[in-house]
XYZ file of C-alpha atoms in Angstrom:
399
model
C -9.448 -11.326 35.458
C -12.694 -10.376 33.698
C -15.888 -11.087 35.647
C -19.378 -10.794 34.233
C -22.635 -10.197 36.083
C -26.100 -10.648 34.618
C -29.242 -9.135 36.066
C -32.828 -9.161 34.790
C -34.875 -6.022 35.483
C -38.568 -5.240 35.234
C -39.681 -1.831 34.005
C -42.742 -1.814 36.257
C -43.502 1.850 35.627
C -44.294 1.106 32.005
C -46.963 -1.370 30.983
C -48.479 -2.314 27.657
C -52.174 -2.675 26.847
C -52.197 -6.080 28.564
C -50.745 -4.453 31.702
C -47.460 -6.300 31.252
C -43.971 -4.860 31.676
C -40.839 -5.391 29.634
C -38.038 -7.615 30.950
C -34.593 -6.110 30.459
C -31.175 -7.658 30.951
C -28.198 -5.786 32.355
C -24.664 -7.001 31.622
C -21.904 -5.683 33.895
C -18.251 -6.191 32.974
C -15.340 -4.339 34.578
C -17.762 -1.792 36.063
C -19.246 -1.079 32.610
C -22.906 -1.768 31.936
C -24.980 -2.685 28.914
C -28.775 -2.971 29.102
C -31.040 -4.422 26.444
C -34.606 -5.645 26.120
C -35.144 -9.415 26.093
C -38.364 -8.989 24.126
C -40.297 -10.688 26.949
C -43.235 -9.144 28.842
C -44.622 -10.290 32.202
C -47.031 -9.280 34.947
C -44.689 -7.276 37.251
C -46.578 -8.554 40.293
C -45.325 -12.080 39.512
C -41.635 -11.133 39.277
C -39.261 -12.368 42.013
C -36.210 -10.081 41.724
C -34.211 -12.059 44.290
C -34.674 -15.405 42.543
C -34.556 -13.748 39.099
C -37.586 -15.651 37.900
C -41.345 -15.368 37.380
C -43.452 -16.856 40.151
C -45.950 -19.527 39.026
C -48.505 -17.975 36.717
C -50.112 -18.527 33.330
C -46.911 -18.313 31.222
C -44.196 -18.449 33.905
C -42.668 -21.710 32.610
C -42.124 -20.342 29.099
C -40.748 -16.984 30.302
C -38.355 -18.608 32.790
C -37.083 -20.954 30.082
C -36.450 -17.998 27.754
C -34.637 -16.047 30.488
C -32.477 -19.075 31.189
C -31.669 -19.298 27.472
C -30.697 -15.627 27.369
C -28.418 -16.116 30.360
C -26.758 -19.226 28.895
C -26.163 -17.533 25.533
C -24.611 -14.520 27.227
C -22.261 -16.729 29.255
C -21.279 -18.584 26.083
C -20.489 -15.289 24.345
C -18.414 -14.217 27.357
C -16.490 -17.518 27.484
C -15.817 -17.389 23.746
C -14.249 -13.942 24.069
C -12.203 -15.053 27.069
C -10.771 -18.025 25.171
C -9.878 -15.794 22.211
C -7.164 -14.197 24.355
C -8.004 -10.686 23.153
C -9.180 -7.813 25.332
C -12.895 -7.141 25.029
C -15.630 -4.905 26.374
C -19.183 -5.311 27.574
C -20.294 -4.132 24.122
C -18.329 -7.007 22.598
C -20.151 -9.516 24.808
C -23.487 -8.136 23.670
C -22.391 -8.077 20.010
C -21.238 -11.699 20.285
C -24.556 -12.647 21.910
C -26.421 -10.993 19.025
C -24.250 -12.820 16.474
C -22.645 -9.593 15.275
C -18.954 -8.858 14.599
C -17.188 -7.495 17.657
C -14.369 -4.944 17.596
C -11.930 -7.811 17.945
C -13.577 -9.846 15.212
C -13.115 -7.607 12.230
C -13.112 -9.230 8.828
C -10.158 -9.048 6.408
C -11.929 -7.369 3.493
C -13.964 -5.208 5.864
C -10.697 -3.878 7.298
C -9.263 -3.387 3.797
C -12.312 -1.271 2.881
C -11.749 0.822 6.006
C -8.145 1.364 4.914
C -9.232 2.318 1.393
C -11.664 4.894 2.776
C -8.882 6.283 4.937
C -6.290 6.697 2.160
C -8.867 7.958 -0.348
C -8.931 11.232 1.579
C -5.173 11.563 1.020
C -5.457 11.628 -2.785
C -3.850 14.814 -4.037
C -2.132 15.328 -0.670
C 0.133 12.414 0.296
C -1.175 9.958 -2.287
C -1.540 9.876 -6.048
C -4.772 8.667 -7.672
C -2.877 6.008 -9.618
C -1.533 4.567 -6.327
C -5.030 4.480 -4.813
C -6.311 2.595 -7.866
C -3.570 0.024 -7.402
C -4.800 -0.548 -3.841
C -8.319 -1.020 -5.216
C -7.002 -3.525 -7.721
C -5.142 -5.417 -4.978
C -8.367 -5.478 -2.915
C -10.105 -7.240 -5.830
C -7.308 -9.824 -6.018
C -7.567 -10.451 -2.266
C -11.362 -10.842 -2.454
C -10.965 -13.342 -5.310
C -8.408 -15.293 -3.280
C -10.608 -15.525 -0.181
C -13.489 -16.792 -2.315
C -11.146 -19.239 -4.106
C -9.410 -20.565 -0.991
C -12.024 -20.300 1.755
C -15.240 -20.406 -0.304
C -16.476 -17.380 1.663
C -17.076 -13.686 1.071
C -14.797 -12.727 3.965
C -12.892 -14.213 6.899
C -12.026 -13.032 10.397
C -8.840 -11.013 10.523
C -7.851 -12.863 13.708
C -7.713 -16.084 11.705
C -4.750 -14.862 9.640
C -1.661 -17.041 9.869
C 1.690 -16.953 8.088
C 0.466 -19.666 5.696
C -2.145 -17.192 4.415
C 0.497 -15.199 2.518
C 2.075 -18.368 1.130
C -1.317 -19.456 -0.207
C -2.070 -15.943 -1.464
C 1.273 -15.837 -3.310
C 0.520 -19.210 -4.900
C -2.918 -17.961 -5.981
C -1.560 -14.760 -7.532
C 1.099 -16.707 -9.404
C -1.073 -19.569 -10.673
C -4.577 -18.085 -10.963
C -3.673 -14.456 -11.776
C -0.474 -15.256 -13.725
C 1.453 -12.520 -11.943
C 5.196 -12.064 -12.216
C 7.038 -12.169 -8.879
C 7.644 -8.400 -8.794
C 3.937 -7.633 -9.389
C 2.946 -10.280 -6.857
C 5.235 -8.716 -4.240
C 3.551 -5.335 -4.712
C 0.092 -6.840 -4.073
C 1.325 -8.471 -0.874
C 3.102 -5.285 0.250
C -0.166 -3.378 -0.069
C -1.977 -6.022 1.987
C 0.765 -5.847 4.616
C 0.008 -2.124 5.005
C -3.638 -3.005 5.667
C -2.481 -5.509 8.315
C -0.334 -2.807 9.933
C -3.399 -0.568 10.004
C -5.375 -3.395 11.674
C -2.687 -3.694 14.350
C -2.744 0.053 15.009
C -6.561 -0.084 15.293
C -6.342 -2.989 17.799
C -8.053 -5.440 15.450
C -4.928 -7.590 15.808
C -2.590 -7.827 18.789
C 0.473 -8.799 16.732
C 1.644 -9.170 13.142
C 0.759 -12.686 11.893
C 3.217 -12.269 9.014
C 6.229 -11.175 11.053
C 8.414 -14.014 9.755
C 7.173 -13.899 6.171
C 9.902 -13.181 3.615
C 9.375 -11.924 0.086
C 11.059 -13.616 -2.830
C 13.365 -10.865 -3.982
C 13.502 -9.991 -7.653
C 16.430 -8.076 -9.036
C 15.885 -6.957 -12.603
C 18.980 -6.441 -14.679
C 19.659 -2.739 -15.147
C 19.633 -1.972 -18.895
C 21.411 1.219 -19.928
C 23.310 2.725 -22.835
C 27.066 2.241 -22.929
C 29.414 5.167 -23.600
C 29.680 4.126 -27.256
C 25.889 3.812 -27.673
C 25.295 7.191 -26.030
C 27.865 8.863 -28.278
C 26.370 7.183 -31.338
C 22.994 8.650 -30.382
C 24.439 12.121 -29.736
C 26.265 12.197 -33.069
C 23.252 11.233 -35.181
C 21.126 14.061 -36.602
C 17.527 13.424 -37.703
C 15.972 15.520 -40.481
C 12.464 15.225 -38.992
C 12.177 17.843 -36.216
C 9.920 15.874 -33.854
C 12.264 12.837 -34.003
C 15.298 15.041 -33.385
C 13.549 16.603 -30.392
C 12.717 13.232 -28.837
C 16.343 12.201 -29.276
C 17.501 15.429 -27.606
C 15.116 15.078 -24.674
C 16.203 11.472 -24.167
C 19.856 12.571 -24.122
C 18.932 15.408 -21.726
C 17.562 12.803 -19.299
C 20.705 10.689 -19.778
C 22.616 13.645 -18.279
C 20.084 14.593 -15.579
C 18.378 11.309 -14.599
C 14.893 12.832 -14.757
C 11.907 10.518 -15.024
C 9.426 11.303 -17.804
C 6.961 13.183 -15.586
C 9.684 15.343 -14.046
C 11.055 16.173 -17.489
C 7.607 16.960 -18.907
C 6.681 19.253 -15.980
C 10.072 20.959 -15.724
C 9.583 24.731 -15.616
C 12.043 27.449 -16.506
C 11.815 28.717 -12.937
C 13.178 25.306 -11.832
C 16.519 26.122 -13.471
C 18.317 28.059 -10.714
C 21.776 29.437 -9.938
C 23.176 27.738 -6.854
C 25.944 28.418 -4.329
C 28.669 27.461 -6.835
C 27.396 30.018 -9.397
C 26.379 27.144 -11.684
C 22.919 26.230 -12.978
C 21.076 23.449 -11.193
C 17.647 21.843 -11.602
C 15.247 22.119 -8.690
C 13.220 18.870 -8.783
C 10.247 17.559 -6.824
C 10.108 13.800 -7.378
C 6.457 12.808 -7.677
C 7.095 9.150 -6.853
C 8.769 9.723 -3.467
C 7.530 13.297 -2.766
C 11.188 14.198 -2.280
C 12.685 17.543 -3.296
C 16.282 17.535 -4.515
C 18.638 19.350 -6.892
C 20.727 18.253 -9.874
C 23.723 20.174 -11.262
C 23.418 20.697 -15.019
C 26.165 19.108 -17.092
C 27.270 20.897 -20.303
C 25.332 18.573 -22.641
C 22.114 19.102 -20.671
C 22.645 22.874 -20.718
C 23.171 22.796 -24.470
C 19.857 21.008 -25.012
C 17.959 23.440 -22.742
C 19.417 26.322 -24.746
C 18.327 24.709 -28.040
C 14.668 24.764 -26.945
C 14.594 27.967 -24.868
C 12.128 29.721 -27.205
C 9.674 26.810 -27.476
C 7.493 27.622 -24.453
C 7.180 30.555 -22.034
C 6.739 28.454 -18.887
C 8.020 24.934 -19.535
C 11.619 24.073 -20.387
C 10.328 21.633 -23.020
C 6.933 21.662 -24.717
C 4.943 18.582 -23.718
C 4.865 15.322 -25.659
C 2.962 12.241 -24.463
C 4.953 9.414 -22.868
C 3.388 6.871 -25.236
C 4.399 8.841 -28.345
C 7.802 9.512 -26.814
C 8.586 5.798 -26.388
C 7.178 5.083 -29.852
C 9.620 7.543 -31.399
C 12.472 6.071 -29.346
C 11.871 2.702 -30.984
C 12.270 4.330 -34.410
C 15.388 6.150 -33.229
C 16.984 2.932 -31.961
C 16.321 1.188 -35.279
C 17.880 4.015 -37.296
C 20.914 4.521 -35.055
C 21.547 0.788 -34.707
C 20.910 0.337 -30.994
C 19.585 -3.190 -30.404
C 18.363 -2.519 -26.859
C 14.701 -1.666 -26.337
C 14.914 2.091 -25.947
C 12.463 3.583 -23.414
C 12.511 6.872 -21.553
C 13.295 5.097 -18.276
C 16.551 3.804 -19.804
C 17.814 7.406 -19.810
C 17.584 7.480 -16.006
C 19.484 4.176 -15.814
C 22.118 5.535 -18.215
C 22.588 8.644 -16.059
C 23.177 6.522 -12.941
C 25.405 3.963 -14.655
C 27.305 5.385 -17.623
C 27.402 9.054 -16.620
C 27.903 8.702 -12.848
C 29.029 5.302 -11.562
C 31.361 4.538 -14.479
C 33.009 7.887 -13.744
C 33.610 6.852 -10.109
C 30.908 9.036 -8.563
C 30.232 7.614 -5.035
C 27.018 5.661 -4.510
C 25.650 8.099 -1.910
C 25.935 10.976 -4.411
C 24.278 8.874 -7.116
C 21.436 8.148 -4.677
C 21.020 11.870 -3.953
C 21.057 12.827 -7.652
C 18.427 10.191 -8.435
C 16.183 11.483 -5.642
C 15.972 8.043 -4.011
C 14.403 7.963 -0.555
C 17.096 5.534 0.655
C 20.597 4.598 -0.472
C 19.511 0.956 -0.156
C 17.245 1.484 -3.150
C 20.233 2.685 -5.173
C 22.492 -0.125 -3.973
C 19.867 -2.762 -4.765
C 19.575 -1.563 -8.380
C 23.149 -0.545 -9.154
C 25.304 -2.739 -6.910
C 26.411 -4.971 -9.791
C 27.483 -1.946 -11.814
C 29.765 -0.886 -8.967
C 31.225 -4.409 -8.967
C 31.941 -4.069 -12.699
C 33.706 -0.762 -12.094
C 35.796 -2.332 -9.331
C 36.698 -5.233 -11.622
C 37.665 -2.766 -14.367
C 39.950 -0.833 -12.018
C 41.544 -3.999 -10.634
C 42.297 -5.209 -14.157
C 43.800 -1.791 -14.951
C 46.076 -2.064 -11.938
C 47.073 -5.606 -12.933
C 48.076 -4.383 -16.371
C 50.180 -1.591 -14.857
C 52.047 -4.022 -12.603
C 52.781 -6.521 -15.363
């Protein structure tokens, strides 16, 4: 059990111009000491160390009252920290006495700023700048919520309860007009800050341990076999439109995201153990390196543009312009779906792989997912459709 000792000391060797000495206070807690000046000065000849008081003199009543006040305030600070149930140090007692934040009384936004400063140093190493900016944006949302809900600039991190996230979710949905998926991301980022607070001993346990996110499963939109063939068979007279179509089809057969396609170098096309050409990919989103075997259609497209650039497989085109051209392509070809580059990746996973009975674990590997759960969450329904298709085929055989 924590025990505190208070002792007032006189620095008799040092006196001011009025020949008075400073009164110091020493706090002792678990064999650790903290000394500070009380701001009081007395005649050292009038000090009774045993009774811890000034003997009757000109200003003894006032000084003794002030020393008593210091002692009472220190005991109150000590009792407050004891009741909090958290471990604390002698420095925490002094900080509480001074009205300052102790190590166990960190504020929510203060801790978030600490976390931001920590991950800022990882930009370009383990973190992308765009991800860091999203954390900054989420910090602003959290600050707005605390002001909206608590009418304060910040709150103690120890005051966090499970209801906090429920209220925060409500705020993001009603005041910020966020969709559930965007809202979940903001809360996930805050949860990482809370985990940091736990690791730094600002919190003893996770206040949101039982909190559950409202899951959002977006329907996977992809090109069917017929739509993909329709696109492949159409030739555009305008070269830049034809190229965008080809690059989109290339990604339908490789599953590359836009950035991976745009940065693909000729040196990334390698001969592997099976004597076939593969793509050596470093997925920027997950920092995962993986390889993709090149299907004939993808190889054909690479060959068509082999003389375009000395280093890159395909000469760069901006993502915005790329998706703009895809809209024109869809209109001309007669595809009613909103064509975006990301749909090529979905088409690769669905139409090219899963509909051809490629196992889910292989699909996950070829997409560069960090976990097969990610793949299952997005493409589980497509597998169900394939199963249904095969069952119906068997039924027709047996009839």
